[in-house]
Coordinates of C-alpha atoms in Angstrom, one line a residue:
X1066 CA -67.6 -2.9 171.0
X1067 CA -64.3 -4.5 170.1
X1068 CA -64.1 -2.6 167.0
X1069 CA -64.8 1.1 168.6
X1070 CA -61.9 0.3 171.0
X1071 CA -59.9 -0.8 168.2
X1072 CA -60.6 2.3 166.1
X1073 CA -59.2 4.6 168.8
X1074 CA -56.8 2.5 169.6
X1075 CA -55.3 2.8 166.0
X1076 CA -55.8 6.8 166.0
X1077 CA -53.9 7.1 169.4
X1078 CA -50.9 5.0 167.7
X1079 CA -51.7 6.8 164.3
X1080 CA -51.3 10.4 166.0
X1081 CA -48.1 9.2 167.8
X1082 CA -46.6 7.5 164.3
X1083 CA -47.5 10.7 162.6
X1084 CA -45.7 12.5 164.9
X1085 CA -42.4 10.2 164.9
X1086 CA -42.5 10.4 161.4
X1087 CA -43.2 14.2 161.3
X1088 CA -39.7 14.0 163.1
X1089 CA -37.4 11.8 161.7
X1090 CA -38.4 13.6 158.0
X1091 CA -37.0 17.0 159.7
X1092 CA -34.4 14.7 160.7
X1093 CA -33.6 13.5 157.9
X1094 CA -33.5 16.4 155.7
X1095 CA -31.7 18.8 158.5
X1096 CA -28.8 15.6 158.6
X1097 CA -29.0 15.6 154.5
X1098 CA -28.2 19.3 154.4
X1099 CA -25.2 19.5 157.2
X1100 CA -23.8 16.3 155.3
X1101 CA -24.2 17.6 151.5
X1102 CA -22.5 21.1 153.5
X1103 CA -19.5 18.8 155.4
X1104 CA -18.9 17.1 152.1
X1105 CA -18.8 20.3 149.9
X1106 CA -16.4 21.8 152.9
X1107 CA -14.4 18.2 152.7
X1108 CA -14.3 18.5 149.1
X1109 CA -12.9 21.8 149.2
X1110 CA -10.4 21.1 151.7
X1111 CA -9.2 17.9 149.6
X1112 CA -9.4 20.2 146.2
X1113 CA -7.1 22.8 148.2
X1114 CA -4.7 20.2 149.3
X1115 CA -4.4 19.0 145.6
X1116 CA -4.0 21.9 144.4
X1117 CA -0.8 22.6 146.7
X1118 CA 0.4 19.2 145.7
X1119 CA 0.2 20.1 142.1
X1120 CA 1.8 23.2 142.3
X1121 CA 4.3 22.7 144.2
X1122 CA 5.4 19.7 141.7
X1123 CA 4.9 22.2 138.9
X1124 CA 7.3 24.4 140.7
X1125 CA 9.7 21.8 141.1
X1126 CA 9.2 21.1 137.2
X1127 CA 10.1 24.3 136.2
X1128 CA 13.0 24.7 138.4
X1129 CA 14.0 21.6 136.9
X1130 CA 13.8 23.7 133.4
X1131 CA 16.1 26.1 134.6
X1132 CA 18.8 23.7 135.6
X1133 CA 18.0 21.2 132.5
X1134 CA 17.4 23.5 130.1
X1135 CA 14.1 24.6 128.3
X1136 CA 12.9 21.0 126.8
X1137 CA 12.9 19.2 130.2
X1138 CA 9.6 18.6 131.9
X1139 CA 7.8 20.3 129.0
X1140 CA 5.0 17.7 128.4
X1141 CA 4.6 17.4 132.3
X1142 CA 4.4 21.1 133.0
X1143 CA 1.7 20.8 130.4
X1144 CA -0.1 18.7 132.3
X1145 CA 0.4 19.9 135.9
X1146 CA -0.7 23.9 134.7
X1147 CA -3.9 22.0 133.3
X1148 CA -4.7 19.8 136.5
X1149 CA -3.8 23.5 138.7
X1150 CA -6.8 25.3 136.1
X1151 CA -9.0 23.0 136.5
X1152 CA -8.4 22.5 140.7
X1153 CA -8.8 26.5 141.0
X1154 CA -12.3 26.2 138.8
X1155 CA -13.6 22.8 140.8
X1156 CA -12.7 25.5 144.0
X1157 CA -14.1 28.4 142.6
X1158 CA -17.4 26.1 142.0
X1159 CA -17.5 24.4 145.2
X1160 CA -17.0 27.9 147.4
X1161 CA -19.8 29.9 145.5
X1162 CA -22.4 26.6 146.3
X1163 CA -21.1 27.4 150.0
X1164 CA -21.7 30.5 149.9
X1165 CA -24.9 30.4 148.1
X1166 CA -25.8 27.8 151.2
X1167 CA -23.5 29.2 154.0
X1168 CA -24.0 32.8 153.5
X1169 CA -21.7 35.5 153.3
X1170 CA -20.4 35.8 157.2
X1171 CA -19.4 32.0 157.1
X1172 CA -17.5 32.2 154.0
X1173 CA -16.0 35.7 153.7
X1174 CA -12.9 36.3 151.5
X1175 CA -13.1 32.4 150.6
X1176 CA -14.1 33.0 146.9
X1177 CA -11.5 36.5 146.9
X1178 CA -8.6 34.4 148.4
X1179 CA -8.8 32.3 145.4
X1180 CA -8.8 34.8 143.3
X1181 CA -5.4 35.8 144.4
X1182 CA -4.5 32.5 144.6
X1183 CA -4.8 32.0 141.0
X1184 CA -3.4 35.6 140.5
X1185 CA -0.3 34.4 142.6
X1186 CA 0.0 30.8 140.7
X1187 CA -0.1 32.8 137.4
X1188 CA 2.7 35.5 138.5
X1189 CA 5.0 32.8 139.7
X1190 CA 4.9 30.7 136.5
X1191 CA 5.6 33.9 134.9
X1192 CA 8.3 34.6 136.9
X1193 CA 10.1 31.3 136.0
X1194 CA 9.4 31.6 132.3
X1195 CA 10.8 35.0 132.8
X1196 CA 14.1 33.9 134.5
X1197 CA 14.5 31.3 131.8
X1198 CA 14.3 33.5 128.4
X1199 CA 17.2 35.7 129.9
X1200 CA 19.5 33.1 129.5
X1201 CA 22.1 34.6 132.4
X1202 CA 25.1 32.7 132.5
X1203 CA 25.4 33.2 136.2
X1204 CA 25.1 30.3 138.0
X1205 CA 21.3 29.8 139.4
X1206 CA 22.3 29.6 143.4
X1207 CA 23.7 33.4 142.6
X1208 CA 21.0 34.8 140.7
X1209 CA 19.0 37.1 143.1
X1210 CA 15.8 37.1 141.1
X1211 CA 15.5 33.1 141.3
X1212 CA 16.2 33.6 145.1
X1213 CA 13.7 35.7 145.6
X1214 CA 11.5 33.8 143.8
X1215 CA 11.8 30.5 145.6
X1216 CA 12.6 31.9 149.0
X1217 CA 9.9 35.0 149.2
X1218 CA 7.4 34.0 146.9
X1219 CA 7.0 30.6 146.8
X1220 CA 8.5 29.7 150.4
X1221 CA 6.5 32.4 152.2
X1222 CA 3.8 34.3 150.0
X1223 CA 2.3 30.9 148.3
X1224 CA 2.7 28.6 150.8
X1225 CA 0.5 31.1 153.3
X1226 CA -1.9 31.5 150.9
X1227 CA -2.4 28.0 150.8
X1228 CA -2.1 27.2 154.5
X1229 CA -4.5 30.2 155.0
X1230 CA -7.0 28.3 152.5
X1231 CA -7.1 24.7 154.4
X1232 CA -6.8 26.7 157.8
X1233 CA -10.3 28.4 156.3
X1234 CA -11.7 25.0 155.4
X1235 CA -10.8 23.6 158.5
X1236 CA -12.8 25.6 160.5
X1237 CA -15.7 25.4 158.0
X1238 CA -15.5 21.9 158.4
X1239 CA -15.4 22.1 162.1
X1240 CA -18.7 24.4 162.7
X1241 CA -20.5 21.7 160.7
X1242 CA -19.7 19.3 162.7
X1243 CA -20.6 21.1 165.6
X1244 CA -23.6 21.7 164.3
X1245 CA -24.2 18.2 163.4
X1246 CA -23.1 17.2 166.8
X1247 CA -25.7 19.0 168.4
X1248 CA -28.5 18.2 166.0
X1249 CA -27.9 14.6 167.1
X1250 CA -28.1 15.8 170.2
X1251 CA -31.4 17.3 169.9
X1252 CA -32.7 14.5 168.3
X1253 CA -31.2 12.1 171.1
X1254 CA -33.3 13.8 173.7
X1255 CA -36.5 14.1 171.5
X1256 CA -36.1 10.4 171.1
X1257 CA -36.0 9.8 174.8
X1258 CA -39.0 12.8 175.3
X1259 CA -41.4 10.7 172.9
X1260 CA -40.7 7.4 174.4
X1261 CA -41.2 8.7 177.6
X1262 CA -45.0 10.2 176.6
X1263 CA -45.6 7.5 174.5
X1264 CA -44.5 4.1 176.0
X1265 CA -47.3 4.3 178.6
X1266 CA -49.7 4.7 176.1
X1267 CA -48.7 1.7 174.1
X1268 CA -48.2 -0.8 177.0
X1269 CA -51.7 0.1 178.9
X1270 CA -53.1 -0.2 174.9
X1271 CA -51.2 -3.5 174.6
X1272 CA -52.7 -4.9 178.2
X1273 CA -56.4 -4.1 176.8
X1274 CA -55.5 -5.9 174.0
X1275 CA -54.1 -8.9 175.0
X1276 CA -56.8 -9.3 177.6
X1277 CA -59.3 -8.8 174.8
X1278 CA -58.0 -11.0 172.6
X1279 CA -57.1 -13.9 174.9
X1280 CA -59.7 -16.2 174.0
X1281 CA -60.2 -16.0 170.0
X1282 CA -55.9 -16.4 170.3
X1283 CA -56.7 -19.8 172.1
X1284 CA -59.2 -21.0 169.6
X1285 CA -56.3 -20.1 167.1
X1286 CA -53.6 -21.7 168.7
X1287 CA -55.5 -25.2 169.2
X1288 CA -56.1 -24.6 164.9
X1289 CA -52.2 -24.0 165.1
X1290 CA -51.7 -27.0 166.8
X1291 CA -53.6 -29.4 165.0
X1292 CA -52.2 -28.3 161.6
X1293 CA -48.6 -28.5 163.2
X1294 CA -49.3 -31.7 163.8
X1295 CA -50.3 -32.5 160.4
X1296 CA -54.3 -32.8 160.8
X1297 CA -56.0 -31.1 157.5
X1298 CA -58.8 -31.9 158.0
X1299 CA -59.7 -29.5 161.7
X1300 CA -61.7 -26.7 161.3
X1301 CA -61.9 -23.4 163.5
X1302 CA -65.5 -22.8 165.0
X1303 CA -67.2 -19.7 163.4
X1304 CA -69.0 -19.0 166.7
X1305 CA -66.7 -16.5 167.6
X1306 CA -67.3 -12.8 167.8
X1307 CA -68.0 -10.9 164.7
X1308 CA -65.1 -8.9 164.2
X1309 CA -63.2 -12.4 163.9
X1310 CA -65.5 -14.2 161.6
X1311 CA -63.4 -13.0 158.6
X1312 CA -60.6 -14.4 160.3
X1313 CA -61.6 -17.4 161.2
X1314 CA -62.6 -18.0 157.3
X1315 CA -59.9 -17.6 155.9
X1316 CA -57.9 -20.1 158.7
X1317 CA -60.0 -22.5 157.6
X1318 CA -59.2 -21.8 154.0
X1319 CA -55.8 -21.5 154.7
X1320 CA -55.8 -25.0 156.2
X1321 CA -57.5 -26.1 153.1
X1322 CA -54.7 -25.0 151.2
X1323 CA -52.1 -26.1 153.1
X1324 CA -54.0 -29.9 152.6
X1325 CA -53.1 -29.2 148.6
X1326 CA -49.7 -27.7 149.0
X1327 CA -49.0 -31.2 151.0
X1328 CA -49.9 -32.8 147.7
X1329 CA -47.6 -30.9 145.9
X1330 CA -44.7 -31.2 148.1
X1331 CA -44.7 -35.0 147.5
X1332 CA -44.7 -34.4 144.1
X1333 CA -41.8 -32.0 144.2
X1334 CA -40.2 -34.4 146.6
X1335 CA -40.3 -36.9 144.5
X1336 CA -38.5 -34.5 141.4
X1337 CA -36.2 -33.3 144.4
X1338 CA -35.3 -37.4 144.4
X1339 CA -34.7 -37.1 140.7
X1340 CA -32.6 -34.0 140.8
X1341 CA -30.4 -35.6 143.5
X1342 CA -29.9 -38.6 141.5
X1343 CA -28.6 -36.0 138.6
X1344 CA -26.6 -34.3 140.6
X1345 CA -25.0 -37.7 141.9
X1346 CA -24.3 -38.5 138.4
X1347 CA -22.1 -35.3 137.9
X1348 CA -20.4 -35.7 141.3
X1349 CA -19.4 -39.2 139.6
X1350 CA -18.1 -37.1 136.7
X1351 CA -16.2 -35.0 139.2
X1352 CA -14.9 -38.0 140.9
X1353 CA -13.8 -39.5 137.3
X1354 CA -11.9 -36.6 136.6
X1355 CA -10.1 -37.0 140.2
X1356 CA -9.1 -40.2 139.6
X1357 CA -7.3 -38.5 136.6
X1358 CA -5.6 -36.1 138.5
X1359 CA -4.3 -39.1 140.2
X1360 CA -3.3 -40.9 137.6
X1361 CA -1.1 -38.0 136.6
X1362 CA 0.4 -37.8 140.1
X1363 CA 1.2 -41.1 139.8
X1364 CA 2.6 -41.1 136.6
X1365 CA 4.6 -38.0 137.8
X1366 CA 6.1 -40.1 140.8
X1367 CA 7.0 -42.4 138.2
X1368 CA 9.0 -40.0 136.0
X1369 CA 10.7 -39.0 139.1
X1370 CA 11.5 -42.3 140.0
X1371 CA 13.0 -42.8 136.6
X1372 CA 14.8 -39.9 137.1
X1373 CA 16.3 -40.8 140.3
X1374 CA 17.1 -44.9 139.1
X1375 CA 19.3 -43.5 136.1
X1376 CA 22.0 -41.5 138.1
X1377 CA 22.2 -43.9 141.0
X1378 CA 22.2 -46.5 138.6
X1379 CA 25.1 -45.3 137.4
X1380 CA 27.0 -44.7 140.9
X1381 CA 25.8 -47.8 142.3
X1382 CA 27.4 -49.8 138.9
X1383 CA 30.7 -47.7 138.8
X1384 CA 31.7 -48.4 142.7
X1385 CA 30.8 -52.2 142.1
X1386 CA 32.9 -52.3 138.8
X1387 CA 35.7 -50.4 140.8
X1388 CA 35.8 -52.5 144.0
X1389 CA 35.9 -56.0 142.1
X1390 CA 39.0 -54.6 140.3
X1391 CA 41.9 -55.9 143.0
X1392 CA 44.3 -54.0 141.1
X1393 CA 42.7 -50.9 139.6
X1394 CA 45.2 -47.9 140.0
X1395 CA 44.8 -44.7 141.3
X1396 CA 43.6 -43.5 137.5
X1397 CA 40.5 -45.4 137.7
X1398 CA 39.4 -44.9 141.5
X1399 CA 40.2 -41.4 140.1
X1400 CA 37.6 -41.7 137.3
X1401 CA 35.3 -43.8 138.9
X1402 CA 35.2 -41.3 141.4
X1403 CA 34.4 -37.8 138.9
X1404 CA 31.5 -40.2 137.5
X1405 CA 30.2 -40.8 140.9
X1406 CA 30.8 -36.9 141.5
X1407 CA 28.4 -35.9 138.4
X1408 CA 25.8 -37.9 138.9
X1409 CA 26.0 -36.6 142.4
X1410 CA 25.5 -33.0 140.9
X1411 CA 22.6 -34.2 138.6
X1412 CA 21.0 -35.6 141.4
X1413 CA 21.1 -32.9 143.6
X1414 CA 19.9 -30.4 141.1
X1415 CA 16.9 -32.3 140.5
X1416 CA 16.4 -32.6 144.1
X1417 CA 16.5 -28.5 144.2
X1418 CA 14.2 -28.5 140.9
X1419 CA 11.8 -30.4 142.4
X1420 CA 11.7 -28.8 146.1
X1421 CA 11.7 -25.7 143.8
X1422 CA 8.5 -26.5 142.4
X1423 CA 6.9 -28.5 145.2
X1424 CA 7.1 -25.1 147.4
X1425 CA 5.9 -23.2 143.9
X1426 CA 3.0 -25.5 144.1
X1427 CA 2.1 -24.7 148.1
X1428 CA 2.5 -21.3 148.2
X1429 CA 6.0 -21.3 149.7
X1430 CA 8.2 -19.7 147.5
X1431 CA 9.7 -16.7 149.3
X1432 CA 11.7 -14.4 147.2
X1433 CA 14.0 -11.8 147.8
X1434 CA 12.7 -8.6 146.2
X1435 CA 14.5 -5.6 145.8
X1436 CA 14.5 -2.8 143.1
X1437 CA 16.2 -3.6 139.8
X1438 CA 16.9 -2.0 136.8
X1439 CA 16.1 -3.9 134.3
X1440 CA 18.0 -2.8 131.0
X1441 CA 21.3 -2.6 132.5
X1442 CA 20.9 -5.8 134.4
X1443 CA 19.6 -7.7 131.1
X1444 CA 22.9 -6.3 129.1
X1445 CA 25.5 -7.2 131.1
X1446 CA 23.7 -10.5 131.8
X1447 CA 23.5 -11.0 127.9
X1448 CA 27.1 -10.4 127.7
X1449 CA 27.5 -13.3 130.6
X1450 CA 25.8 -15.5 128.3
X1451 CA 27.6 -14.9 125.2
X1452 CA 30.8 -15.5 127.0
X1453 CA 29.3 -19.2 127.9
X1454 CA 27.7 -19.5 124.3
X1455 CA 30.3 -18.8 122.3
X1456 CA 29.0 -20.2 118.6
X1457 CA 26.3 -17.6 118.4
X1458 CA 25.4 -14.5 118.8
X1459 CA 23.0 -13.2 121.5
X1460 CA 21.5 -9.8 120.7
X1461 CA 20.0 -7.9 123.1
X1462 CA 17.6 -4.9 122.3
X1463 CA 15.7 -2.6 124.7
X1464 CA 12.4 -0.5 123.5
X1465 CA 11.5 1.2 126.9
X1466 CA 11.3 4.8 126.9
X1467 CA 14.0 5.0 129.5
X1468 CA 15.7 2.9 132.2
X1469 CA 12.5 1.4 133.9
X1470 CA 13.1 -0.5 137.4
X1471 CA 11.1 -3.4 138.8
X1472 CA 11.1 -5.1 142.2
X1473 CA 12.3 -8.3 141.4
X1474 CA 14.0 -11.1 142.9
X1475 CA 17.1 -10.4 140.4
X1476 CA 18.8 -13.8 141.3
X1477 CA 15.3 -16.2 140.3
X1478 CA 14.9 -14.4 137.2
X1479 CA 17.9 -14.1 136.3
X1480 CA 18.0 -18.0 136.9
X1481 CA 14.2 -18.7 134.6
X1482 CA 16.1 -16.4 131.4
X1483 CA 19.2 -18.8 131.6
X1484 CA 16.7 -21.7 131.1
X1485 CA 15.0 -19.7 128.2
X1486 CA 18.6 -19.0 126.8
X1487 CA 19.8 -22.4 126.9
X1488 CA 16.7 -23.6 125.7
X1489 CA 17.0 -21.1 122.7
X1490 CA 20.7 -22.7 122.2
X1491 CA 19.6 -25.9 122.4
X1492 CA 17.1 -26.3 119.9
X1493 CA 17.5 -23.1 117.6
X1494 CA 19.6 -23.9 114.0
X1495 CA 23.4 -23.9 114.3
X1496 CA 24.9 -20.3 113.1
X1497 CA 21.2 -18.5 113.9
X1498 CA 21.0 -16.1 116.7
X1499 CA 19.3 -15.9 119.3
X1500 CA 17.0 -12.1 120.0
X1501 CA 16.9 -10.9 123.9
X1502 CA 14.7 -8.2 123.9
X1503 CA 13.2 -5.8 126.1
X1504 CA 9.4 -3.8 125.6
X1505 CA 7.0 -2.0 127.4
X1506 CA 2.8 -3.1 127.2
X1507 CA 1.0 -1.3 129.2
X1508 CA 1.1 -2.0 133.2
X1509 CA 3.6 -4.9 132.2
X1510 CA 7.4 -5.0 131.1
X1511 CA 7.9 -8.1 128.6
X1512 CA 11.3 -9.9 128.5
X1513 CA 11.1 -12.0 125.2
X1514 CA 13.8 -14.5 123.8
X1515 CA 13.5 -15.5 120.0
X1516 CA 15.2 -18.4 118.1
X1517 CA 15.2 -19.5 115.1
X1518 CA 14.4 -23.1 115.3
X1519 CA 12.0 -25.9 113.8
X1520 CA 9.8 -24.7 116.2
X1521 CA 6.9 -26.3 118.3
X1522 CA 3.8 -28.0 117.2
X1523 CA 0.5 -26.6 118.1
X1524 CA -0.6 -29.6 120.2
X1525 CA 2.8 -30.2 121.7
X1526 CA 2.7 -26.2 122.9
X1527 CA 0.4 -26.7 124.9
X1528 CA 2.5 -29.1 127.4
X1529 CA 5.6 -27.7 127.3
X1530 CA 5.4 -26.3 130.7
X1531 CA 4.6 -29.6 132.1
X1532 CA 7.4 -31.3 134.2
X1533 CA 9.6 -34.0 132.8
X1534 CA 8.0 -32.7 128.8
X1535 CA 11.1 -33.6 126.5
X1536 CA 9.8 -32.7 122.8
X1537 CA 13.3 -33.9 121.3
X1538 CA 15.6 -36.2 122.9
X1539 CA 18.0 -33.7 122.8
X1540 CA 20.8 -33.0 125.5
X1541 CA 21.2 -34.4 129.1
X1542 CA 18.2 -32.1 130.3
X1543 CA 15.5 -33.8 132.4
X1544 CA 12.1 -31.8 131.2
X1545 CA 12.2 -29.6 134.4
X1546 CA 13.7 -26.5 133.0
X1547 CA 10.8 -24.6 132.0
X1548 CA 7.9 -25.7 135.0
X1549 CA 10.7 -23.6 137.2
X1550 CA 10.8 -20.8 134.8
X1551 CA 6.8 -20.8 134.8
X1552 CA 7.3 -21.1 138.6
X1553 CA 9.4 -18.3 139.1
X1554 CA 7.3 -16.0 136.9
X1555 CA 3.9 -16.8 138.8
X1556 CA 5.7 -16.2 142.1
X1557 CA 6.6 -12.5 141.0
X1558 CA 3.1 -12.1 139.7
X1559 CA 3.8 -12.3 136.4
X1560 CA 3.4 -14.9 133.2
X1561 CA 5.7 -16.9 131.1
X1562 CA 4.3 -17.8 128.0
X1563 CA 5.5 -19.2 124.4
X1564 CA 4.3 -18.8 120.6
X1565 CA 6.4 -20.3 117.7
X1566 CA 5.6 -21.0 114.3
X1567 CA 6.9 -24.5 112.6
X1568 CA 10.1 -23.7 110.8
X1569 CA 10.5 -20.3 111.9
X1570 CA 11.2 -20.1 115.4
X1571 CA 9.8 -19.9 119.0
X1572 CA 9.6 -16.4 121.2
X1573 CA 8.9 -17.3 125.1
X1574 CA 7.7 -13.8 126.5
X1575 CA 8.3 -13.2 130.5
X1576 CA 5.8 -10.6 131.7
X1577 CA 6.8 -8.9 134.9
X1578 CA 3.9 -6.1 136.6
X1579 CA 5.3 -2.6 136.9
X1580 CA 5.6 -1.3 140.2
X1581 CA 2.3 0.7 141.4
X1582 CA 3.4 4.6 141.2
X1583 CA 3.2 7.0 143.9

């Protein structure tokens, strides 16, 4: 009995399933095609728009010719006529698939228009090069054929061709949205038909159900029950109806199973116990190399402590050596005092280098960007240099293609190159010069300085960005130079890095991102 019920129950929900699905596949594939049609129309819009873009930029290009002369703009008039052939064929594609799918009445004059298009593209280019072999000496704002050109032809003829194109596409676009709008609207009502028809089916089926099912669902819930609680060993009566012998089966197999997967889980509790311990043993590791990190910080705090005890040493021993004197002259308050003074300056400058680098280290660096041209701003800084550095020479060479321009905070890089320069001067062989140069890699503009010095050990390279790292003993400098120079370049988004080979010399290369083009 249960089963006959149960067969027509599933053919009612069948039939009703069938026809949902039945639905949504029309659904589906009428959405597909209106959104394969509004991307092709969106694609031809954006191709239309390009191709305006482009040509007008090719125009521009070859008006530039005419006031440049001939070999201006060559290679990128080139390019622009090639990226205008192939935008016209990507159109002409696109509008015969929308035609083919459209039909004739929704697309006329579309694929002719572009025709023309083309036609008028080609007639204006020739028009230009036309202009430009006659060579007139009149000047260009008086020469009636150019004005014609860019007032009637390009001004008015082109640009309504164009605008007559995307106006086209437009409205293309727009009837396929309408007609998407009101297929969703079709298939919002359809939707609400169905479930109207159907629901009352379904929850009168449901009632039969439940009420028919009621009792073998207790006997399973009391199973349930006793296996939530952890009892393996309960088994469900098999005095049930027929149709739930099979079910009752394989609960009770189910519970026997569950009785062996408990036996497993212990075992894999106890490996879990062993992983855990592993894992405890690398989080140790971790901790070990913490306490390193801390050791370092600490050392650190020391070398700025040492830092700091040397100047006001030396300010705290000068005013006590002054004030005993009961009849030091105006001479030695007057030295005492420009002693006092410098280590005042060295002490404040390490002050800034270190708030320098702290805010470096927390994300607090602000800059202040602006656009920069690099080559000039390089050689008249190179000339600032050799004026302070007057027993070498400081050559400065530039490979870029032409004057390139970064957004830069001019001031802070300006300020990591002086410590490359002095560094350069510091260590590099007397009489040897130092190299500024200037090259072009890519997306990045490199800033390299090159001395000839003894150079820097492979093992020692690799701290030289560290803070208070002095290789040589050499100088009054307190190892901070080149973390703010490393600084400085990370906050721009760029690198500092250094190569040098023993006995011939060190090149440290600033990398600085090009800005994105429009």
């Amino acid at each position: 009995m249960y089963k006959r019920k149960l067969y027509l129950f599933g053919l009612l929900s069948t039939f009703i399933l069938f026809i949902a699905l039945a639905s949504a596949a029309v659904t589906a594939h009428l959405t597909r095609t209106n959104l394969e049609q509004s991307q092709l129309a969106q694609s031809l819009l954006s191709e239309h728009q390009q191709l305006s873009s482009t040509s007008y930029r090719l125009f521009k290009q070859l008006t530039d010719e005419l006031i440049f002369g001939k070999s201006a703009n060559q290679a990128n008039v080139r390019n622009k006529q090639e990226r205008i052939d192939q935008s016209i064929a990507r159109i002409k594609q696109f509008e015969l698939a929308q035609r083919d799918a459209l039909g004739l009445d929704a697309t006329q004059g579309s694929v002719e228009d572009t025709d023309e298009l083309e036609a008028l593209i080609g007639s204006i280019v020739d028009e230009f090069r036309s202009i430009a072999a006659r060579n007139d000496s009149t000047p260009l704002k008086e020469q009636e054929r150019l004005h014609t050109l860019l007032e009637s032809t390009i001004d008015n003829q082109f640009r309504e061709a164009i605008n007559a194109a995307v106006v086209r596409q437009s409205s293309v676009v727009s009837g396929i949205n309408s007609s998407i709008d009101t297929l969703n609207t079709s298939i919002v009502w359809f939707t609400i038909i169905l479930g109207a028809i159907t629901c009352p089916f379904i929850l009168l089926g449901c009632y039969w159900l439940f009420n028919a099912l009621y009792h073998p669902l207790t006997v399973i819930r009391t199973g349930t029950d006793a296996i939530a609680s952890g009892n393996y060993h309960y088994r469900l009566p098999e005095t049930l109806d027929s149709e739930f012998t099979d079910l009752v089966k394989a609960f009770n197999s189910m519970i026997v199973r569950l009785g062996a997967h408990e036996d497993k889980a212990s075992a894999h509790r106890k490996q879990l116990e062993y992983e855990v311990e592993t894992r405890t043993r690398a989080l140790q590791e971790v901790n070990n190399k913490l306490t390193q990190l801390d050791t370092k910080r600490r050392q650190f705090m020391a070398d700025v402590s040492h830092e700091l005890r040397t100047p006001l040493t030396i300010i705290r021993g000068e005013a006590q050596v002054t004030l005993r004197q009961q009849t030091a002259t105006v001479e030695i308050y007057q030295e005492t005092l420009n002693t006092i003074l410098e280590q005042s300056v060295k002490l404040s400058k390490l002050v800034d280098d270190l708030l320098l680098l702290a805010r470096a280290e927390m994300h607090e660096f602000t800059l202040d960007v602006a656009q920069c041209t690099l080559e000039s701003e390089l050689s008249e800084q190179v000339t600032k240099w050799q004026k302070v550095i007057k027993t070498r020479d400081i050559n400065f060479q530039s490979q870029l293609q032409h004057n390139q321009s970064v957004v830069i905070d001019k001031e802070r890089i300006i300020q990591a190159l002086t410590i490359l320069v002095e560094n350069a001067n510091k260590y590099s062989s007397p009489g040897t010069p130092i190299v500024v140069s200037l090259d072009d890699d890519n997306n990045w503009i490199r800033i390299n300085i090159m001395d000839t010095s003894d150079g820097i050990s492979s093992s020692d390279l690799e701290h030289i960005f560290e803070r208070f790292v002095r290789l040589k003993r050499q100088g009054d400098g307190m190892g901070l130079g080149l973390s703010i120079a490393k600084a400085i370049a990370e906050a721009h988004s760029g690198t500092l890095t250094a190569r040098s080979e023993l006995s011939k010399g060190s090149v440290f290369t600033l990398s600085l991102k090009k800005p994105a083009s429009h």
